[in-house]
PDB file of C-alpha atoms and ligand atoms in Angstrom:
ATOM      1  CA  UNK A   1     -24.345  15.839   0.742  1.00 51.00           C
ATOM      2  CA  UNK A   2     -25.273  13.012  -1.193  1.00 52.00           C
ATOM      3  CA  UNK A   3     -24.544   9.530   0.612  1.00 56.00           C
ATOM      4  CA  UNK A   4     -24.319   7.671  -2.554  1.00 57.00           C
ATOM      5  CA  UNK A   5     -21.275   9.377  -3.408  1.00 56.00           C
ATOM      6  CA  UNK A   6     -19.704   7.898  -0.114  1.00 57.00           C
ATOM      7  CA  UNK A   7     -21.246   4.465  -0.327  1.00 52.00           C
ATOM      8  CA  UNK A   8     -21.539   3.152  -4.332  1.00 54.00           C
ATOM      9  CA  UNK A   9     -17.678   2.428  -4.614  1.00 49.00           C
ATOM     10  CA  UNK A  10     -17.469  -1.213  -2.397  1.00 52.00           C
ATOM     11  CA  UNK A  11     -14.834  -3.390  -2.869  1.00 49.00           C
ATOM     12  CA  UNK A  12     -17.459  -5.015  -5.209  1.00 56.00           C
ATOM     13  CA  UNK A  13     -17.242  -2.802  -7.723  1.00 78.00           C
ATOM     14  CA  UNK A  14     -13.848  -1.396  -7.693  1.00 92.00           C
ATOM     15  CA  UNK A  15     -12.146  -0.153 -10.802  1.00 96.00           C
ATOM     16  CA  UNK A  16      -8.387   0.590 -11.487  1.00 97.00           C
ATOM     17  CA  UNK A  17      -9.282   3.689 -13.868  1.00 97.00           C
ATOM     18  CA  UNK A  18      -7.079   4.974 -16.096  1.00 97.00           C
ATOM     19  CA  UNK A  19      -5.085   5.981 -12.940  1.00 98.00           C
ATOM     20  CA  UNK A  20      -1.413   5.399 -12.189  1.00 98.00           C
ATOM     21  CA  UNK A  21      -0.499   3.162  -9.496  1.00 98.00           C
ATOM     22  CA  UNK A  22       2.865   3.013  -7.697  1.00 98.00           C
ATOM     23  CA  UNK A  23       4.064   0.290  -5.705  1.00 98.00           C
ATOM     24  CA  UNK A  24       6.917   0.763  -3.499  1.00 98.00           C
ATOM     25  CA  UNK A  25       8.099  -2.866  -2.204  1.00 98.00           C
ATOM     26  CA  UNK A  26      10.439  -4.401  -0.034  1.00 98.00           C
ATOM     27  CA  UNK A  27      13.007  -6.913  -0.281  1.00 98.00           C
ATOM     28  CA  UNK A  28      13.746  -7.533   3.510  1.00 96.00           C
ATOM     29  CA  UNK A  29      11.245 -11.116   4.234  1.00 96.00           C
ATOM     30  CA  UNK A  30      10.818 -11.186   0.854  1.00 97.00           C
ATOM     31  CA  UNK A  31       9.109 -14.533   0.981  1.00 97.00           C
ATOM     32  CA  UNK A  32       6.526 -12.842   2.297  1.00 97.00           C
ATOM     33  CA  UNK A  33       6.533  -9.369   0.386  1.00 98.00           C
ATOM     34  CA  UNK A  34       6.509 -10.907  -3.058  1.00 98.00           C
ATOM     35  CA  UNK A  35       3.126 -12.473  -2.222  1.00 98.00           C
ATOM     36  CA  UNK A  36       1.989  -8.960  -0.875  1.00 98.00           C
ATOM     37  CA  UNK A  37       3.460  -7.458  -4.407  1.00 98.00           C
ATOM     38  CA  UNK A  38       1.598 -10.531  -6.694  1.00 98.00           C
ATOM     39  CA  UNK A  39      -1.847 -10.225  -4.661  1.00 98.00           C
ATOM     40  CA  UNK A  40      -1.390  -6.421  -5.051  1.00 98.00           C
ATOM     41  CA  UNK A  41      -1.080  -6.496  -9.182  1.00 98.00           C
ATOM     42  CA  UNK A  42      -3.341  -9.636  -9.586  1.00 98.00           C
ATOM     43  CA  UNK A  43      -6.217  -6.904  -7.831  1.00 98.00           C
ATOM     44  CA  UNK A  44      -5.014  -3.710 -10.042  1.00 98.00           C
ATOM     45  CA  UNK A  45      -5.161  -5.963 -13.328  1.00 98.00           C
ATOM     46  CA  UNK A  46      -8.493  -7.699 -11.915  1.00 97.00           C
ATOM     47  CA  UNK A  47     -10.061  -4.459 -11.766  1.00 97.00           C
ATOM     48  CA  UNK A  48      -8.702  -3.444 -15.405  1.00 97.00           C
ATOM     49  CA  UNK A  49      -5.511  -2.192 -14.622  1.00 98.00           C
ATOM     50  CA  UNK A  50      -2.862  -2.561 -17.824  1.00 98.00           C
ATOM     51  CA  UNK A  51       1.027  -3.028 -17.420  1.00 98.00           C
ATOM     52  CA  UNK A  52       1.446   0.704 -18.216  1.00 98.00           C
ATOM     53  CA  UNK A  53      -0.314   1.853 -15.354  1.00 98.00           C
ATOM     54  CA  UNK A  54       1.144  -0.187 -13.058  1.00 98.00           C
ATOM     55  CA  UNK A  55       5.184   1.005 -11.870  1.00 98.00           C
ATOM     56  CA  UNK A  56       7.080  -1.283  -9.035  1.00 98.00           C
ATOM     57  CA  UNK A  57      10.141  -0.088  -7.176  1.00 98.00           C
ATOM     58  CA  UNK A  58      12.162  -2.441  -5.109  1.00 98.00           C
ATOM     59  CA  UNK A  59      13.527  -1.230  -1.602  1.00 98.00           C
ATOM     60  CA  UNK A  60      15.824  -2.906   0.717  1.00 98.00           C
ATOM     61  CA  UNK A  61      13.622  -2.666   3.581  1.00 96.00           C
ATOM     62  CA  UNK A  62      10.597  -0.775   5.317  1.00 97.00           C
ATOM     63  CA  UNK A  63      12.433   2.041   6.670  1.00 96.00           C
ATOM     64  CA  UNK A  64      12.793   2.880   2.636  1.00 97.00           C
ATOM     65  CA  UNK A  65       9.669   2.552   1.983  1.00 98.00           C
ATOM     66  CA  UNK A  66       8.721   6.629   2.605  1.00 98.00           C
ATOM     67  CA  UNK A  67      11.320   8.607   1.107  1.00 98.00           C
ATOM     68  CA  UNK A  68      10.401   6.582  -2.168  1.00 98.00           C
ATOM     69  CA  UNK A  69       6.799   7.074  -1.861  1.00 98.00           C
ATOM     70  CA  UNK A  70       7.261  10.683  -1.412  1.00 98.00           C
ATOM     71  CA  UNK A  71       9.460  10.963  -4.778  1.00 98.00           C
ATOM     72  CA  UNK A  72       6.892   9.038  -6.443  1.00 98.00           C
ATOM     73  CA  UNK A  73       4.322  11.573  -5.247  1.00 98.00           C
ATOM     74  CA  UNK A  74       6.562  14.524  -5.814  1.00 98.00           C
ATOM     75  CA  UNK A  75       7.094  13.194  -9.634  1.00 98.00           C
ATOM     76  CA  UNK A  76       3.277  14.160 -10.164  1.00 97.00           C
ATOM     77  CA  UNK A  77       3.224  10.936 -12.306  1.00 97.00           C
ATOM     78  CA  UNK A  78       1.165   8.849  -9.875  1.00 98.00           C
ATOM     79  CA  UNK A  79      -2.066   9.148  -8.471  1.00 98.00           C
ATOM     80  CA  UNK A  80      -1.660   6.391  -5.584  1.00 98.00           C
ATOM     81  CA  UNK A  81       1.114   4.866  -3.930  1.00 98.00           C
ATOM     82  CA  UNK A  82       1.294   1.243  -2.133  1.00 98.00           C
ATOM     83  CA  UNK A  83       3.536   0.673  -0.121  1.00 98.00           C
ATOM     84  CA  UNK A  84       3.987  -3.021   0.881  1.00 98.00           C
ATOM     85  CA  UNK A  85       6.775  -4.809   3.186  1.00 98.00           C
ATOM     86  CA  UNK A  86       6.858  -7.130   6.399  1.00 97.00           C
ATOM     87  CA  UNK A  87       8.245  -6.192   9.638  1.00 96.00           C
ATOM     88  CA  UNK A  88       8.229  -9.099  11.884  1.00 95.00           C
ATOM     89  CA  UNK A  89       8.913  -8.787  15.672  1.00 93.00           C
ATOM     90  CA  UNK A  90      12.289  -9.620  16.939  1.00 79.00           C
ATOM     91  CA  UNK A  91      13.993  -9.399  19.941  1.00 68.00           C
ATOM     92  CA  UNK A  92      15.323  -5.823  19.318  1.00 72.00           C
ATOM     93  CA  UNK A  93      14.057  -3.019  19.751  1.00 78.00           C
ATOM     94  CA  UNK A  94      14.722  -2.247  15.881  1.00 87.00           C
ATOM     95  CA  UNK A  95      11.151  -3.738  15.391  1.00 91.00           C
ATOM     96  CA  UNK A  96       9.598  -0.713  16.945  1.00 91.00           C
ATOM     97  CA  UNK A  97      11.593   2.101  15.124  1.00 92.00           C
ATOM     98  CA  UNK A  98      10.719   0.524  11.600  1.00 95.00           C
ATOM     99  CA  UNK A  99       7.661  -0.038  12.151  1.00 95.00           C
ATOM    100  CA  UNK A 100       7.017   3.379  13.992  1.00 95.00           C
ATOM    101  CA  UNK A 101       9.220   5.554  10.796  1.00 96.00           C
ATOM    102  CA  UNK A 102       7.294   3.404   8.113  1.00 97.00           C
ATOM    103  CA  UNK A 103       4.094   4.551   9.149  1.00 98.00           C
ATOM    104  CA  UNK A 104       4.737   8.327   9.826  1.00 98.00           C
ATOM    105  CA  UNK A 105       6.971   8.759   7.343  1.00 98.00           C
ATOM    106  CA  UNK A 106       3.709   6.845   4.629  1.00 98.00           C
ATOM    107  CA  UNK A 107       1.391   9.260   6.171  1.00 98.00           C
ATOM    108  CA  UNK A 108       3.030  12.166   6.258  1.00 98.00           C
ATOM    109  CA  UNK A 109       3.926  11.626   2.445  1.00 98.00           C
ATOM    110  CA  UNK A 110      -0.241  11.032   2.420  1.00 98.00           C
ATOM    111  CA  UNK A 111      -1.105  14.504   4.001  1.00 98.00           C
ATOM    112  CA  UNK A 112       2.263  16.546   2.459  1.00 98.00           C
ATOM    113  CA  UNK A 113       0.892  15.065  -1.438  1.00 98.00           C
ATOM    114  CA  UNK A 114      -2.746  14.553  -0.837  1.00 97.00           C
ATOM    115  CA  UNK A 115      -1.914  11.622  -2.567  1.00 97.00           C
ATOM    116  CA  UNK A 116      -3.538   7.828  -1.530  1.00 98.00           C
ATOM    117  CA  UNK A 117      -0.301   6.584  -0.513  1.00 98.00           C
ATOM    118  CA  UNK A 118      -1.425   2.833   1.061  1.00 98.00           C
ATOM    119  CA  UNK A 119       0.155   1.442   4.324  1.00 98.00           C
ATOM    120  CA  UNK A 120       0.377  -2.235   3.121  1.00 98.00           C
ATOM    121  CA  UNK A 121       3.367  -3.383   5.745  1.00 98.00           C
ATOM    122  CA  UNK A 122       2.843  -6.325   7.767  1.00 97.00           C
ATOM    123  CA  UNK A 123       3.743  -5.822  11.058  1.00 96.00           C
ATOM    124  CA  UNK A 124       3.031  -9.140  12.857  1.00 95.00           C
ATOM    125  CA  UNK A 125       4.960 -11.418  16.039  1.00 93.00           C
ATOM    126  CA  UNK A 126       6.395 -13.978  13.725  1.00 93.00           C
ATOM    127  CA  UNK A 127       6.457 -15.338  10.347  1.00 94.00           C
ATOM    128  CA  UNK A 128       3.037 -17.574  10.598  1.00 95.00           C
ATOM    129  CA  UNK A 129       0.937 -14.111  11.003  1.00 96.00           C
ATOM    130  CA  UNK A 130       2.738 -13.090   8.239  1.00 96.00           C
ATOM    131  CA  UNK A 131       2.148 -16.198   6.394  1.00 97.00           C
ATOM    132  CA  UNK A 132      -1.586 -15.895   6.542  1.00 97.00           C
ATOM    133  CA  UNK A 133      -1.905 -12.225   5.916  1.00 97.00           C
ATOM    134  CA  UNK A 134      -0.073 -12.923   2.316  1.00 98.00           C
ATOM    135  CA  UNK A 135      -1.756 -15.718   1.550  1.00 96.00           C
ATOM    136  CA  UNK A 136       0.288 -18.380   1.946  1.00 96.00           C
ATOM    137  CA  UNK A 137      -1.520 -20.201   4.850  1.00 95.00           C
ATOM    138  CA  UNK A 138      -4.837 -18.542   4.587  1.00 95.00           C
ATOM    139  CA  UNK A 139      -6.766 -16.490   2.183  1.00 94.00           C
ATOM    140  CA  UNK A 140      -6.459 -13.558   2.914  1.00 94.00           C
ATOM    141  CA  UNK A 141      -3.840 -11.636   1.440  1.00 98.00           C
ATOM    142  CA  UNK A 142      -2.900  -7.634   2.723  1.00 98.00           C
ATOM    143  CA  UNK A 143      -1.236  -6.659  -0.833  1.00 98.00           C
ATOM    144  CA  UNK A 144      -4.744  -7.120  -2.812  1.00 98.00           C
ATOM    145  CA  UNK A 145      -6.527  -5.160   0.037  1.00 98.00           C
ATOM    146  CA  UNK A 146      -3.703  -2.645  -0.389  1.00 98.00           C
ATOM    147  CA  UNK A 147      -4.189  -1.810  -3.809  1.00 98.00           C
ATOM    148  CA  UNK A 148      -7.971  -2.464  -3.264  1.00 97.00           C
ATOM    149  CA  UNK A 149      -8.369   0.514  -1.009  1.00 98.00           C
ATOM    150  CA  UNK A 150      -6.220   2.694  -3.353  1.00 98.00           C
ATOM    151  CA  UNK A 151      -8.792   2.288  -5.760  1.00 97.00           C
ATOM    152  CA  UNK A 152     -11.102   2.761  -3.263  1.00 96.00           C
ATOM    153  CA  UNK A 153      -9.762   6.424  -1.925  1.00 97.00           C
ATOM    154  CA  UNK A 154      -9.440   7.285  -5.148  1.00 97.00           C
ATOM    155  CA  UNK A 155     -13.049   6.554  -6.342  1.00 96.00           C
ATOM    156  CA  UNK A 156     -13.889   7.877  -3.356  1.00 95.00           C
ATOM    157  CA  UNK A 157     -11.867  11.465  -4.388  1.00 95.00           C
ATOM    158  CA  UNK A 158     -12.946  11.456  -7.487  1.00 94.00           C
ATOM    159  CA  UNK A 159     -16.803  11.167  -6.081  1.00 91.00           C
ATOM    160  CA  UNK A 160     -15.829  14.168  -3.750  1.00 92.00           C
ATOM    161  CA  UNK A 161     -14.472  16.309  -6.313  1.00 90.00           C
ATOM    162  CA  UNK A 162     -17.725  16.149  -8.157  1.00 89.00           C
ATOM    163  CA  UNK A 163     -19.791  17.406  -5.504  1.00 89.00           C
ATOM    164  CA  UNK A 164     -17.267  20.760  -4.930  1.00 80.00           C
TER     165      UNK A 164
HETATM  166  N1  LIG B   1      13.148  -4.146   7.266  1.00 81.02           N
HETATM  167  C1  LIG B   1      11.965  -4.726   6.984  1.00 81.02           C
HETATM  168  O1  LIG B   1      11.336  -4.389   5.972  1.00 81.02           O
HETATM  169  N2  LIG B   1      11.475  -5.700   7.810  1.00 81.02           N
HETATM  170  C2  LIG B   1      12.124  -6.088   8.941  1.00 81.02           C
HETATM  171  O2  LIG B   1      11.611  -6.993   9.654  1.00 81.02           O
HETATM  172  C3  LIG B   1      13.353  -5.470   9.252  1.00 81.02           C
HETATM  173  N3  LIG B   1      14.068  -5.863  10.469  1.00 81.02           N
HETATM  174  O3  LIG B   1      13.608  -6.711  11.214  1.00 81.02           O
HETATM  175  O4  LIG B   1      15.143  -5.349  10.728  1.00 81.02           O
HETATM  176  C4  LIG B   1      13.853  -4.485   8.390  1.00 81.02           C
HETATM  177  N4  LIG B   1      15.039  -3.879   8.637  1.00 81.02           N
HETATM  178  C5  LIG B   1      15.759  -3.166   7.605  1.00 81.02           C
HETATM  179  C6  LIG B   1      15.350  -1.716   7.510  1.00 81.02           C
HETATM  180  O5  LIG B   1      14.050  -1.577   6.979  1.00 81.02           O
HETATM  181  C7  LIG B   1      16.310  -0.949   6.608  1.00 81.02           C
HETATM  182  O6  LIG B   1      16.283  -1.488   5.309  1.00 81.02           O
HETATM  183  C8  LIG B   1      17.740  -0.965   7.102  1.00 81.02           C
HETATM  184  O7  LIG B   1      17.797  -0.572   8.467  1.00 81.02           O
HETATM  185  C9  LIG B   1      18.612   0.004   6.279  1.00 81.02           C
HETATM  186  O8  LIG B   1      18.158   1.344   6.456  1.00 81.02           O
END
C-alpha cells in the first residue's frame, strides 16, 4: 500500500473538487451556528468550491440534524454532508439526549451511505466555549474544519479507490 496515498492530501492542500457538498445547519444558538455555517462556505469556496456545489438546509435544532443528512445522502446528489449546530450544556438533562441522538444518528447516516457526513456540532459548557470554537473570541472556528475534513475524507476516498 502506498503511504502517499494516505498522507499527500493535508489540510494544506485541500481542494473542494467538483464534488457536491451539503450542509445541514441549525437554527437553535444561532449566533453561534451562523459563524459555524460562514467559516464552513468561506473554506469550500477557498478551496475552489462554486455556489452550485454548495446546498444549505436550515433545521430547527440538532436533534434534526440526522434525518436530513440521511435524505441528503439517500438523494444520491451529494457526495459529503456537514452537519453543523451548537448544543450548549444546561441544567437538563435534554443536553445529553441531543447531543447523544446527533451523533449516532450523523454516524449511522455515515456507515448506512458510505457517505462523509461531518459531525460539526458544538457541544461545549456554555456559550464562551462556543464563542471561541466559531470564531468569535478566538481563531479557531469548527465550521471551516468541518468542511475541511470533508474534503479531506473525500480526497482521501478518492486516493483509496485508485489503489482497488
Ligand atoms: N437544539 C440545539 O441545536 N442546541 C441546543 O442547545 C438545544 N437545547 O439546548 O435544547 C436544542 N434543542 C432543540 C432540539 O434540537 C430540537 O430541535 C427540538 O427538541 C425539537 O425536536
Amino acid at each position: 500500500m502506498s503511504e502517499d496515498i494516505l498522507y499527500k492530501k493535508d489540510q494544506h492542500s485541500l481542494h473542494a473538487g467538483d464534488y457536491r457538498y451539503a450542509i445541514v445547519a441549525a437554527r437553535f444558538n444561532a449566533f453561534i451556528v451562523d459563524r459555524l455555517l460562514e467559516g464552513a462556505v468561506n473554506a469550500l469556496k477557498d478551496a475552489g468550491a462554486g455556489d452550485a456545489q454548495i446546498t444549505v438546509a436550515r433545521v430547527p435544532g440538532a436533534f434534526e440534524i440526522p434525518l436530513t443528512c440521511l435524505k441528503f445522502a439517500e438523494s444520491g446528489r451529494v457526495d459529503a454532508v456537514i452537519a453543523l449546530g451548537c448544543v450548549i450544556r444546561g441544567d437538563t438533562p435534554h443536553f445529553d439526549y441531543v447531543c447523544t441522538e446527533s451523533a449516532r444518528g450523523i454516524s449511522t447516516v455515515a456507515l448506512q451511505y458510505k457517505l462523509p457526513v461531518i459531525y460539526g456540532i458544538l457541544t461545549t459548557d456554555d456559550i464562551r466555549q462556543a464563542e471561541a470554537r466559531a470564531g468569535i473570541t478566538a481563531s479557531a472556528n469548527k465550521g471551516a474544519d468541518a468542511a475541511n475534513a470533508a474534503m479531506e475524507m473525500l480526497a482521501l476516498y478518492a486516493g483509496l479507490r485508485e489503489m482497488s
